[in-house]
């Protein structure tokens, strides 16, 4: 399996030029998968119910968006969205971990999530060191699921990006949000990811102060600030970045390992999530031509940080 690059527009697209509509379709795992893995599905859904109740969610009513179709053939970006209960996504994700060679699992519903790159006024990208149960101890920009909303619109997605930035990083967002890509993760989270770009007027010093005052430290133990240059990003994706990544907390990487910093990361190689790498591909495509980007991603694959890269149509033959 590989990272899917479905849409790299190579420019920022303002959200009023992106169309979102609802199909009113509720997705479930199909009969063949249920017949093969019925007991596992029940166990995974029970597991999710415990976690959901601990966080104050109703495990039987926590719908999120699915991507039912996507079309860019007429020059616009048209997303048609359905819904799935989070318990079914959780079960599918767990099945994918256990049975990665079962191609039927990739043909199920496609859960849609989002990543928003936060670019500071002094030209850095903000990443958090993840905590929590799912894929901890890895670096990722602000990210989250799209909770189902019957009034879907570009304003919904702008609001969602601002919520994630405000909750995770702690800053009141004061800039513009644009769409920069759509990618698919087939190794870590099994999601398709809408990639957005938010440009703030705040510097990394402002962001760090806000994070220390009100950032979500249960989600991110600390932040790092990566220079928003193709050279720095490419080095980071290869896993060999060197430099001061948080001057306020004295966090320094040398050749991909933490030379100085908190004890939980000291002397360890930093790690990434596949959908985060996909989001960086969308960001790099803003300034790199297709040949440069392909060469960059081939180097990332050679490090083992990616299993492969495929530029293709969406899963299930969606246009």
PDB file of C-alpha atoms in Angstrom:
ATOM      1  CA  UNK A   1       0.000   0.000   0.000  1.00  0.00           C
ATOM      2  CA  UNK A   2       1.091   3.577  -0.508  1.00  0.00           C
ATOM      3  CA  UNK A   3       0.393   7.233   0.096  1.00  0.00           C
ATOM      4  CA  UNK A   4      -2.202   8.400  -2.438  1.00  0.00           C
ATOM      5  CA  UNK A   5      -1.873  11.873  -3.962  1.00  0.00           C
ATOM      6  CA  UNK A   6      -5.339  12.521  -5.363  1.00  0.00           C
ATOM      7  CA  UNK A   7      -5.238  16.254  -5.906  1.00  0.00           C
ATOM      8  CA  UNK A   8      -2.266  18.628  -5.870  1.00  0.00           C
ATOM      9  CA  UNK A   9      -3.608  21.877  -7.351  1.00  0.00           C
ATOM     10  CA  UNK A  10      -0.166  23.540  -6.987  1.00  0.00           C
ATOM     11  CA  UNK A  11      -1.821  26.766  -5.892  1.00  0.00           C
ATOM     12  CA  UNK A  12      -3.880  28.042  -3.007  1.00  0.00           C
ATOM     13  CA  UNK A  13      -7.593  27.761  -3.747  1.00  0.00           C
ATOM     14  CA  UNK A  14      -9.833  30.054  -1.739  1.00  0.00           C
ATOM     15  CA  UNK A  15     -12.591  28.153   0.029  1.00  0.00           C
ATOM     16  CA  UNK A  16     -15.399  29.992  -1.763  1.00  0.00           C
ATOM     17  CA  UNK A  17     -14.125  28.267  -4.939  1.00  0.00           C
ATOM     18  CA  UNK A  18     -14.486  24.790  -3.405  1.00  0.00           C
ATOM     19  CA  UNK A  19     -17.922  23.155  -3.535  1.00  0.00           C
ATOM     20  CA  UNK A  20     -19.252  20.864  -0.801  1.00  0.00           C
ATOM     21  CA  UNK A  21     -22.542  18.994  -0.939  1.00  0.00           C
ATOM     22  CA  UNK A  22     -24.265  16.196   0.998  1.00  0.00           C
ATOM     23  CA  UNK A  23     -25.321  12.841  -0.431  1.00  0.00           C
ATOM     24  CA  UNK A  24     -27.419  11.980   2.676  1.00  0.00           C
ATOM     25  CA  UNK A  25     -25.889   8.503   2.458  1.00  0.00           C
ATOM     26  CA  UNK A  26     -25.014   6.632   5.661  1.00  0.00           C
ATOM     27  CA  UNK A  27     -22.076   4.298   5.080  1.00  0.00           C
ATOM     28  CA  UNK A  28     -21.535   0.954   6.850  1.00  0.00           C
ATOM     29  CA  UNK A  29     -19.165  -1.976   6.502  1.00  0.00           C
ATOM     30  CA  UNK A  30     -20.448  -4.208   3.710  1.00  0.00           C
ATOM     31  CA  UNK A  31     -21.962  -7.671   4.209  1.00  0.00           C
ATOM     32  CA  UNK A  32     -18.907  -9.585   2.964  1.00  0.00           C
ATOM     33  CA  UNK A  33     -16.578  -7.871   5.446  1.00  0.00           C
ATOM     34  CA  UNK A  34     -19.079  -8.355   8.269  1.00  0.00           C
ATOM     35  CA  UNK A  35     -19.367 -12.042   7.406  1.00  0.00           C
ATOM     36  CA  UNK A  36     -15.583 -12.472   7.480  1.00  0.00           C
ATOM     37  CA  UNK A  37     -14.810 -10.433  10.584  1.00  0.00           C
ATOM     38  CA  UNK A  38     -18.052 -10.225  12.557  1.00  0.00           C
ATOM     39  CA  UNK A  39     -16.573 -11.073  15.948  1.00  0.00           C
ATOM     40  CA  UNK A  40     -13.628  -8.730  15.476  1.00  0.00           C
ATOM     41  CA  UNK A  41     -15.936  -5.897  14.427  1.00  0.00           C
ATOM     42  CA  UNK A  42     -18.065  -6.368  17.537  1.00  0.00           C
ATOM     43  CA  UNK A  43     -14.960  -6.395  19.743  1.00  0.00           C
ATOM     44  CA  UNK A  44     -13.545  -3.248  18.140  1.00  0.00           C
ATOM     45  CA  UNK A  45     -16.855  -1.400  18.444  1.00  0.00           C
ATOM     46  CA  UNK A  46     -17.114  -2.364  22.113  1.00  0.00           C
ATOM     47  CA  UNK A  47     -13.557  -1.113  22.610  1.00  0.00           C
ATOM     48  CA  UNK A  48     -14.485   2.191  20.962  1.00  0.00           C
ATOM     49  CA  UNK A  49     -17.614   2.536  23.129  1.00  0.00           C
ATOM     50  CA  UNK A  50     -15.477   2.455  26.284  1.00  0.00           C
ATOM     51  CA  UNK A  51     -13.121   5.132  24.929  1.00  0.00           C
ATOM     52  CA  UNK A  52     -16.000   7.302  23.705  1.00  0.00           C
ATOM     53  CA  UNK A  53     -17.804   7.270  27.039  1.00  0.00           C
ATOM     54  CA  UNK A  54     -14.577   8.194  28.828  1.00  0.00           C
ATOM     55  CA  UNK A  55     -14.394  11.295  26.610  1.00  0.00           C
ATOM     56  CA  UNK A  56     -18.073  12.149  26.999  1.00  0.00           C
ATOM     57  CA  UNK A  57     -19.212  11.015  23.528  1.00  0.00           C
ATOM     58  CA  UNK A  58     -22.252   8.913  22.693  1.00  0.00           C
ATOM     59  CA  UNK A  59     -20.688   5.831  21.047  1.00  0.00           C
ATOM     60  CA  UNK A  60     -23.888   5.136  19.122  1.00  0.00           C
ATOM     61  CA  UNK A  61     -24.228   8.649  17.717  1.00  0.00           C
ATOM     62  CA  UNK A  62     -20.922  10.249  16.742  1.00  0.00           C
ATOM     63  CA  UNK A  63     -21.119  10.636  12.947  1.00  0.00           C
ATOM     64  CA  UNK A  64     -18.243  11.938  10.841  1.00  0.00           C
ATOM     65  CA  UNK A  65     -17.989  12.772   7.149  1.00  0.00           C
ATOM     66  CA  UNK A  66     -17.157  10.290   4.430  1.00  0.00           C
ATOM     67  CA  UNK A  67     -15.909  11.265   0.990  1.00  0.00           C
ATOM     68  CA  UNK A  68     -18.474   9.749  -1.378  1.00  0.00           C
ATOM     69  CA  UNK A  69     -17.181  11.431  -4.519  1.00  0.00           C
ATOM     70  CA  UNK A  70     -14.708  14.060  -5.655  1.00  0.00           C
ATOM     71  CA  UNK A  71     -14.549  15.781  -9.022  1.00  0.00           C
ATOM     72  CA  UNK A  72     -12.048  18.276 -10.400  1.00  0.00           C
ATOM     73  CA  UNK A  73     -12.708  17.704 -14.103  1.00  0.00           C
ATOM     74  CA  UNK A  74     -14.348  21.084 -14.692  1.00  0.00           C
ATOM     75  CA  UNK A  75     -11.575  23.038 -12.978  1.00  0.00           C
ATOM     76  CA  UNK A  76     -13.341  23.370  -9.638  1.00  0.00           C
ATOM     77  CA  UNK A  77     -13.101  21.076  -6.622  1.00  0.00           C
ATOM     78  CA  UNK A  78     -16.416  19.385  -5.878  1.00  0.00           C
ATOM     79  CA  UNK A  79     -16.732  17.223  -2.755  1.00  0.00           C
ATOM     80  CA  UNK A  80     -19.810  15.057  -2.165  1.00  0.00           C
ATOM     81  CA  UNK A  81     -19.984  13.986   1.461  1.00  0.00           C
ATOM     82  CA  UNK A  82     -21.832  11.243   3.296  1.00  0.00           C
ATOM     83  CA  UNK A  83     -21.628  10.054   6.873  1.00  0.00           C
ATOM     84  CA  UNK A  84     -20.426   7.107   8.928  1.00  0.00           C
ATOM     85  CA  UNK A  85     -20.554   6.404  12.638  1.00  0.00           C
ATOM     86  CA  UNK A  86     -17.131   6.726  14.232  1.00  0.00           C
ATOM     87  CA  UNK A  87     -17.484   3.215  15.693  1.00  0.00           C
ATOM     88  CA  UNK A  88     -17.519   1.797  12.134  1.00  0.00           C
ATOM     89  CA  UNK A  89     -14.456   3.815  11.128  1.00  0.00           C
ATOM     90  CA  UNK A  90     -12.692   2.596  14.294  1.00  0.00           C
ATOM     91  CA  UNK A  91     -13.530  -1.016  13.440  1.00  0.00           C
ATOM     92  CA  UNK A  92     -12.349  -0.600   9.836  1.00  0.00           C
ATOM     93  CA  UNK A  93      -9.065   0.991  10.972  1.00  0.00           C
ATOM     94  CA  UNK A  94      -8.401  -1.904  13.367  1.00  0.00           C
ATOM     95  CA  UNK A  95      -9.229  -4.456  10.653  1.00  0.00           C
ATOM     96  CA  UNK A  96      -6.767  -2.734   8.304  1.00  0.00           C
ATOM     97  CA  UNK A  97      -4.032  -3.064  10.924  1.00  0.00           C
ATOM     98  CA  UNK A  98      -4.739  -6.783  11.322  1.00  0.00           C
ATOM     99  CA  UNK A  99      -5.402  -7.662   7.670  1.00  0.00           C
ATOM    100  CA  UNK A 100      -3.381  -5.238   5.503  1.00  0.00           C
ATOM    101  CA  UNK A 101      -3.459  -7.561   2.493  1.00  0.00           C
ATOM    102  CA  UNK A 102      -7.279  -7.803   2.372  1.00  0.00           C
ATOM    103  CA  UNK A 103      -8.046  -5.537  -0.596  1.00  0.00           C
ATOM    104  CA  UNK A 104     -11.760  -5.535   0.270  1.00  0.00           C
ATOM    105  CA  UNK A 105     -11.040  -3.260   3.210  1.00  0.00           C
ATOM    106  CA  UNK A 106      -9.735  -0.500   0.936  1.00  0.00           C
ATOM    107  CA  UNK A 107     -13.003  -0.700  -0.993  1.00  0.00           C
ATOM    108  CA  UNK A 108     -15.132   0.264   2.011  1.00  0.00           C
ATOM    109  CA  UNK A 109     -16.266   3.799   2.826  1.00  0.00           C
ATOM    110  CA  UNK A 110     -13.640   6.544   2.746  1.00  0.00           C
ATOM    111  CA  UNK A 111     -13.480   8.575   5.947  1.00  0.00           C
ATOM    112  CA  UNK A 112     -12.544  12.222   5.403  1.00  0.00           C
ATOM    113  CA  UNK A 113     -10.349  14.134   7.839  1.00  0.00           C
ATOM    114  CA  UNK A 114      -8.364  17.347   7.637  1.00  0.00           C
ATOM    115  CA  UNK A 115      -4.902  18.784   8.255  1.00  0.00           C
ATOM    116  CA  UNK A 116      -4.237  22.502   8.328  1.00  0.00           C
ATOM    117  CA  UNK A 117      -0.685  23.786   7.926  1.00  0.00           C
ATOM    118  CA  UNK A 118      -0.220  26.822  10.132  1.00  0.00           C
ATOM    119  CA  UNK A 119       2.330  29.180   8.548  1.00  0.00           C
ATOM    120  CA  UNK A 120       3.622  31.941  10.816  1.00  0.00           C
ATOM    121  CA  UNK A 121       4.481  35.521   9.910  1.00  0.00           C
ATOM    122  CA  UNK A 122       8.179  34.650  10.194  1.00  0.00           C
ATOM    123  CA  UNK A 123       7.771  31.744   7.746  1.00  0.00           C
ATOM    124  CA  UNK A 124       7.666  28.621   9.880  1.00  0.00           C
ATOM    125  CA  UNK A 125       5.250  25.703   9.947  1.00  0.00           C
ATOM    126  CA  UNK A 126       3.866  24.578  13.310  1.00  0.00           C
ATOM    127  CA  UNK A 127       3.808  20.898  14.295  1.00  0.00           C
ATOM    128  CA  UNK A 128       2.757  19.260  17.540  1.00  0.00           C
ATOM    129  CA  UNK A 129       4.249  16.237  19.298  1.00  0.00           C
ATOM    130  CA  UNK A 130       1.224  13.964  19.633  1.00  0.00           C
ATOM    131  CA  UNK A 131      -0.043  12.409  22.817  1.00  0.00           C
ATOM    132  CA  UNK A 132      -3.176  10.338  23.214  1.00  0.00           C
ATOM    133  CA  UNK A 133      -4.053   6.755  22.290  1.00  0.00           C
ATOM    134  CA  UNK A 134      -3.742   6.874  18.498  1.00  0.00           C
ATOM    135  CA  UNK A 135      -0.239   7.132  16.966  1.00  0.00           C
ATOM    136  CA  UNK A 136       1.435   8.946  19.873  1.00  0.00           C
ATOM    137  CA  UNK A 137       4.962  10.403  19.908  1.00  0.00           C
ATOM    138  CA  UNK A 138       4.836  11.605  16.313  1.00  0.00           C
ATOM    139  CA  UNK A 139       4.830  15.086  14.812  1.00  0.00           C
ATOM    140  CA  UNK A 140       1.785  16.397  12.948  1.00  0.00           C
ATOM    141  CA  UNK A 141       0.298  19.801  12.051  1.00  0.00           C
ATOM    142  CA  UNK A 142      -3.113  20.665  13.560  1.00  0.00           C
ATOM    143  CA  UNK A 143      -5.544  17.974  12.388  1.00  0.00           C
ATOM    144  CA  UNK A 144      -8.926  16.447  13.123  1.00  0.00           C
ATOM    145  CA  UNK A 145     -12.066  14.741  11.881  1.00  0.00           C
ATOM    146  CA  UNK A 146     -14.960  16.499  10.225  1.00  0.00           C
ATOM    147  CA  UNK A 147     -17.931  15.947  12.510  1.00  0.00           C
ATOM    148  CA  UNK A 148     -21.073  15.479  10.442  1.00  0.00           C
ATOM    149  CA  UNK A 149     -23.052  18.696   9.944  1.00  0.00           C
ATOM    150  CA  UNK A 150     -26.224  18.952   7.886  1.00  0.00           C
ATOM    151  CA  UNK A 151     -25.329  22.540   6.922  1.00  0.00           C
ATOM    152  CA  UNK A 152     -22.063  21.763   5.164  1.00  0.00           C
ATOM    153  CA  UNK A 153     -20.449  24.701   3.347  1.00  0.00           C
ATOM    154  CA  UNK A 154     -17.037  26.284   2.790  1.00  0.00           C
ATOM    155  CA  UNK A 155     -17.684  28.261   5.976  1.00  0.00           C
ATOM    156  CA  UNK A 156     -17.994  24.985   7.903  1.00  0.00           C
ATOM    157  CA  UNK A 157     -14.498  23.924   6.787  1.00  0.00           C
ATOM    158  CA  UNK A 158     -13.012  27.332   7.550  1.00  0.00           C
ATOM    159  CA  UNK A 159     -14.579  27.201  11.009  1.00  0.00           C
ATOM    160  CA  UNK A 160     -13.255  23.661  11.524  1.00  0.00           C
ATOM    161  CA  UNK A 161      -9.688  24.692  10.604  1.00  0.00           C
ATOM    162  CA  UNK A 162      -9.858  27.666  12.978  1.00  0.00           C
ATOM    163  CA  UNK A 163     -11.218  25.422  15.759  1.00  0.00           C
ATOM    164  CA  UNK A 164      -8.342  22.964  15.364  1.00  0.00           C
ATOM    165  CA  UNK A 165      -5.729  25.731  15.349  1.00  0.00           C
ATOM    166  CA  UNK A 166      -7.300  27.436  18.370  1.00  0.00           C
ATOM    167  CA  UNK A 167      -7.788  24.245  20.396  1.00  0.00           C
ATOM    168  CA  UNK A 168      -4.457  22.552  19.628  1.00  0.00           C
ATOM    169  CA  UNK A 169      -2.111  25.523  19.372  1.00  0.00           C
ATOM    170  CA  UNK A 170      -3.934  28.046  21.535  1.00  0.00           C
ATOM    171  CA  UNK A 171      -3.887  31.084  19.249  1.00  0.00           C
ATOM    172  CA  UNK A 172      -6.943  33.082  18.180  1.00  0.00           C
ATOM    173  CA  UNK A 173      -6.530  32.650  14.413  1.00  0.00           C
ATOM    174  CA  UNK A 174      -6.370  35.922  12.492  1.00  0.00           C
ATOM    175  CA  UNK A 175      -5.626  34.911   8.892  1.00  0.00           C
ATOM    176  CA  UNK A 176      -6.993  33.292   5.761  1.00  0.00           C
ATOM    177  CA  UNK A 177      -7.650  29.603   5.072  1.00  0.00           C
ATOM    178  CA  UNK A 178      -7.143  28.035   1.638  1.00  0.00           C
ATOM    179  CA  UNK A 179      -7.420  24.525   0.176  1.00  0.00           C
ATOM    180  CA  UNK A 180      -4.146  23.008  -1.137  1.00  0.00           C
ATOM    181  CA  UNK A 181      -4.763  19.292  -1.686  1.00  0.00           C
ATOM    182  CA  UNK A 182      -6.356  15.911  -1.100  1.00  0.00           C
ATOM    183  CA  UNK A 183      -4.290  12.876  -0.102  1.00  0.00           C
ATOM    184  CA  UNK A 184      -4.937   9.346   1.150  1.00  0.00           C
ATOM    185  CA  UNK A 185      -3.265   7.428   3.982  1.00  0.00           C
ATOM    186  CA  UNK A 186      -3.200   3.620   3.716  1.00  0.00           C
ATOM    187  CA  UNK A 187      -0.782   2.754   6.523  1.00  0.00           C
ATOM    188  CA  UNK A 188      -1.449   4.719   9.721  1.00  0.00           C
ATOM    189  CA  UNK A 189      -5.005   6.046   9.851  1.00  0.00           C
ATOM    190  CA  UNK A 190      -6.674   4.844   6.619  1.00  0.00           C
ATOM    191  CA  UNK A 191      -8.166   8.240   5.843  1.00  0.00           C
ATOM    192  CA  UNK A 192      -8.468  10.609   2.956  1.00  0.00           C
ATOM    193  CA  UNK A 193      -7.238  13.997   4.070  1.00  0.00           C
ATOM    194  CA  UNK A 194      -8.295  17.480   2.954  1.00  0.00           C
ATOM    195  CA  UNK A 195      -5.207  19.667   3.290  1.00  0.00           C
ATOM    196  CA  UNK A 196      -5.637  23.343   4.127  1.00  0.00           C
ATOM    197  CA  UNK A 197      -3.226  26.238   4.639  1.00  0.00           C
ATOM    198  CA  UNK A 198      -3.717  28.890   7.290  1.00  0.00           C
ATOM    199  CA  UNK A 199      -1.451  31.939   7.336  1.00  0.00           C
ATOM    200  CA  UNK A 200      -1.267  33.812  10.624  1.00  0.00           C
ATOM    201  CA  UNK A 201       0.136  37.251  11.366  1.00  0.00           C
ATOM    202  CA  UNK A 202       1.700  35.851  14.529  1.00  0.00           C
ATOM    203  CA  UNK A 203       5.364  34.865  14.896  1.00  0.00           C
ATOM    204  CA  UNK A 204       6.662  31.635  16.406  1.00  0.00           C
ATOM    205  CA  UNK A 205       7.280  33.563  19.647  1.00  0.00           C
ATOM    206  CA  UNK A 206       3.605  34.573  19.722  1.00  0.00           C
ATOM    207  CA  UNK A 207       2.498  31.009  18.950  1.00  0.00           C
ATOM    208  CA  UNK A 208       4.691  29.515  21.683  1.00  0.00           C
ATOM    209  CA  UNK A 209       3.367  31.981  24.260  1.00  0.00           C
ATOM    210  CA  UNK A 210      -0.225  31.127  23.305  1.00  0.00           C
ATOM    211  CA  UNK A 211       0.488  27.391  23.411  1.00  0.00           C
ATOM    212  CA  UNK A 212       2.016  27.618  26.865  1.00  0.00           C
ATOM    213  CA  UNK A 213      -0.971  29.645  28.083  1.00  0.00           C
ATOM    214  CA  UNK A 214      -3.852  27.713  26.520  1.00  0.00           C
ATOM    215  CA  UNK A 215      -2.724  25.028  24.059  1.00  0.00           C
ATOM    216  CA  UNK A 216      -4.022  21.453  24.236  1.00  0.00           C
ATOM    217  CA  UNK A 217      -1.139  19.796  26.066  1.00  0.00           C
ATOM    218  CA  UNK A 218      -3.092  16.546  26.318  1.00  0.00           C
ATOM    219  CA  UNK A 219      -2.913  16.431  22.500  1.00  0.00           C
ATOM    220  CA  UNK A 220       0.603  17.857  22.078  1.00  0.00           C
ATOM    221  CA  UNK A 221       3.292  17.792  24.736  1.00  0.00           C
ATOM    222  CA  UNK A 222       5.222  20.485  22.869  1.00  0.00           C
ATOM    223  CA  UNK A 223       5.390  22.288  19.519  1.00  0.00           C
ATOM    224  CA  UNK A 224       8.191  22.531  16.996  1.00  0.00           C
ATOM    225  CA  UNK A 225       8.679  25.180  14.317  1.00  0.00           C
ATOM    226  CA  UNK A 226       9.982  24.036  10.947  1.00  0.00           C
ATOM    227  CA  UNK A 227      11.285  26.633   8.468  1.00  0.00           C
ATOM    228  CA  UNK A 228       8.794  26.842   5.592  1.00  0.00           C
ATOM    229  CA  UNK A 229      11.453  26.251   2.946  1.00  0.00           C
ATOM    230  CA  UNK A 230      11.552  23.310   0.560  1.00  0.00           C
ATOM    231  CA  UNK A 231      15.063  22.399   1.783  1.00  0.00           C
ATOM    232  CA  UNK A 232      14.013  22.209   5.440  1.00  0.00           C
ATOM    233  CA  UNK A 233      10.774  20.351   4.706  1.00  0.00           C
ATOM    234  CA  UNK A 234      12.486  17.800   2.461  1.00  0.00           C
ATOM    235  CA  UNK A 235      15.118  17.137   5.120  1.00  0.00           C
ATOM    236  CA  UNK A 236      12.409  16.760   7.763  1.00  0.00           C
ATOM    237  CA  UNK A 237      10.473  14.283   5.605  1.00  0.00           C
ATOM    238  CA  UNK A 238      13.624  12.203   5.009  1.00  0.00           C
ATOM    239  CA  UNK A 239      14.098  12.004   8.773  1.00  0.00           C
ATOM    240  CA  UNK A 240      17.506  13.681   8.871  1.00  0.00           C
ATOM    241  CA  UNK A 241      16.649  17.269   9.843  1.00  0.00           C
ATOM    242  CA  UNK A 242      19.185  19.250  11.899  1.00  0.00           C
ATOM    243  CA  UNK A 243      18.470  22.550  13.581  1.00  0.00           C
ATOM    244  CA  UNK A 244      16.810  24.363  16.467  1.00  0.00           C
ATOM    245  CA  UNK A 245      13.110  23.483  16.213  1.00  0.00           C
ATOM    246  CA  UNK A 246      11.941  25.245  19.373  1.00  0.00           C
ATOM    247  CA  UNK A 247      14.278  27.967  20.667  1.00  0.00           C
ATOM    248  CA  UNK A 248      11.981  28.714  23.621  1.00  0.00           C
ATOM    249  CA  UNK A 249      12.123  25.150  24.984  1.00  0.00           C
ATOM    250  CA  UNK A 250      15.673  24.532  23.722  1.00  0.00           C
ATOM    251  CA  UNK A 251      14.686  21.640  21.434  1.00  0.00           C
ATOM    252  CA  UNK A 252      17.413  20.818  18.917  1.00  0.00           C
ATOM    253  CA  UNK A 253      17.527  18.060  16.296  1.00  0.00           C
ATOM    254  CA  UNK A 254      20.762  16.675  14.885  1.00  0.00           C
ATOM    255  CA  UNK A 255      20.525  14.365  11.881  1.00  0.00           C
ATOM    256  CA  UNK A 256      16.967  13.372  12.764  1.00  0.00           C
ATOM    257  CA  UNK A 257      17.497  12.773  16.490  1.00  0.00           C
ATOM    258  CA  UNK A 258      16.749  15.011  19.450  1.00  0.00           C
ATOM    259  CA  UNK A 259      20.087  16.326  20.719  1.00  0.00           C
ATOM    260  CA  UNK A 260      18.496  18.652  23.268  1.00  0.00           C
ATOM    261  CA  UNK A 261      14.938  18.739  24.569  1.00  0.00           C
ATOM    262  CA  UNK A 262      12.408  17.062  26.893  1.00  0.00           C
ATOM    263  CA  UNK A 263      13.360  13.670  28.302  1.00  0.00           C
ATOM    264  CA  UNK A 264      10.553  11.875  26.416  1.00  0.00           C
ATOM    265  CA  UNK A 265      12.258  12.657  23.081  1.00  0.00           C
ATOM    266  CA  UNK A 266      15.922  13.119  24.095  1.00  0.00           C
ATOM    267  CA  UNK A 267      18.315  10.993  21.987  1.00  0.00           C
ATOM    268  CA  UNK A 268      15.413   9.534  19.980  1.00  0.00           C
ATOM    269  CA  UNK A 269      14.676   9.771  16.259  1.00  0.00           C
ATOM    270  CA  UNK A 270      11.597  11.859  15.528  1.00  0.00           C
ATOM    271  CA  UNK A 271       8.678  10.107  13.836  1.00  0.00           C
ATOM    272  CA  UNK A 272       5.935  11.173  11.448  1.00  0.00           C
ATOM    273  CA  UNK A 273       2.474  10.028  10.345  1.00  0.00           C
ATOM    274  CA  UNK A 274       1.794   9.088   6.742  1.00  0.00           C
ATOM    275  CA  UNK A 275      -1.056  11.555   6.301  1.00  0.00           C
ATOM    276  CA  UNK A 276       1.210  14.284   7.667  1.00  0.00           C
ATOM    277  CA  UNK A 277       3.787  13.449   4.997  1.00  0.00           C
ATOM    278  CA  UNK A 278       0.975  13.658   2.433  1.00  0.00           C
ATOM    279  CA  UNK A 279       0.033  17.106   3.698  1.00  0.00           C
ATOM    280  CA  UNK A 280       3.648  18.252   3.252  1.00  0.00           C
ATOM    281  CA  UNK A 281       3.545  16.959  -0.329  1.00  0.00           C
ATOM    282  CA  UNK A 282       0.574  19.264  -0.959  1.00  0.00           C
ATOM    283  CA  UNK A 283       2.450  22.170   0.619  1.00  0.00           C
ATOM    284  CA  UNK A 284       5.629  21.489  -1.380  1.00  0.00           C
ATOM    285  CA  UNK A 285       3.578  21.314  -4.584  1.00  0.00           C
ATOM    286  CA  UNK A 286       2.860  25.027  -4.159  1.00  0.00           C
ATOM    287  CA  UNK A 287       6.474  25.807  -5.088  1.00  0.00           C
ATOM    288  CA  UNK A 288       7.935  22.615  -6.619  1.00  0.00           C
ATOM    289  CA  UNK A 289       7.303  21.285 -10.098  1.00  0.00           C
ATOM    290  CA  UNK A 290       6.080  17.705 -10.456  1.00  0.00           C
ATOM    291  CA  UNK A 291       9.554  16.301 -11.236  1.00  0.00           C
ATOM    292  CA  UNK A 292      11.137  17.881  -8.160  1.00  0.00           C
ATOM    293  CA  UNK A 293       8.304  16.657  -5.952  1.00  0.00           C
ATOM    294  CA  UNK A 294       8.488  13.135  -7.348  1.00  0.00           C
ATOM    295  CA  UNK A 295      12.237  13.004  -6.701  1.00  0.00           C
ATOM    296  CA  UNK A 296      11.735  14.292  -3.153  1.00  0.00           C
ATOM    297  CA  UNK A 297       9.089  11.685  -2.356  1.00  0.00           C
ATOM    298  CA  UNK A 298      11.221   8.903  -3.850  1.00  0.00           C
ATOM    299  CA  UNK A 299      13.931   9.833  -1.342  1.00  0.00           C
ATOM    300  CA  UNK A 300      11.368   9.690   1.478  1.00  0.00           C
ATOM    301  CA  UNK A 301      10.264   6.226   0.317  1.00  0.00           C
ATOM    302  CA  UNK A 302      13.918   5.128   0.335  1.00  0.00           C
ATOM    303  CA  UNK A 303      14.136   6.007   4.051  1.00  0.00           C
ATOM    304  CA  UNK A 304      11.168   3.773   4.902  1.00  0.00           C
ATOM    305  CA  UNK A 305       9.075   6.702   6.138  1.00  0.00           C
ATOM    306  CA  UNK A 306       6.704   5.902   3.248  1.00  0.00           C
ATOM    307  CA  UNK A 307       5.907   2.546   1.715  1.00  0.00           C
ATOM    308  CA  UNK A 308       5.288   4.153  -1.669  1.00  0.00           C
ATOM    309  CA  UNK A 309       3.547   7.003  -3.464  1.00  0.00           C
ATOM    310  CA  UNK A 310       0.782   6.742  -6.045  1.00  0.00           C
ATOM    311  CA  UNK A 311      -0.780   9.607  -7.995  1.00  0.00           C
ATOM    312  CA  UNK A 312      -4.125   8.135  -8.933  1.00  0.00           C
ATOM    313  CA  UNK A 313      -7.865   8.474  -8.898  1.00  0.00           C
ATOM    314  CA  UNK A 314      -9.697   7.971  -5.652  1.00  0.00           C
ATOM    315  CA  UNK A 315     -10.369   4.576  -4.170  1.00  0.00           C
ATOM    316  CA  UNK A 316     -13.461   2.839  -5.494  1.00  0.00           C
ATOM    317  CA  UNK A 317     -13.030   4.463  -8.898  1.00  0.00           C
ATOM    318  CA  UNK A 318     -14.287   7.898  -7.896  1.00  0.00           C
ATOM    319  CA  UNK A 319     -13.444  10.513 -10.510  1.00  0.00           C
TER     320      UNK A 319
END
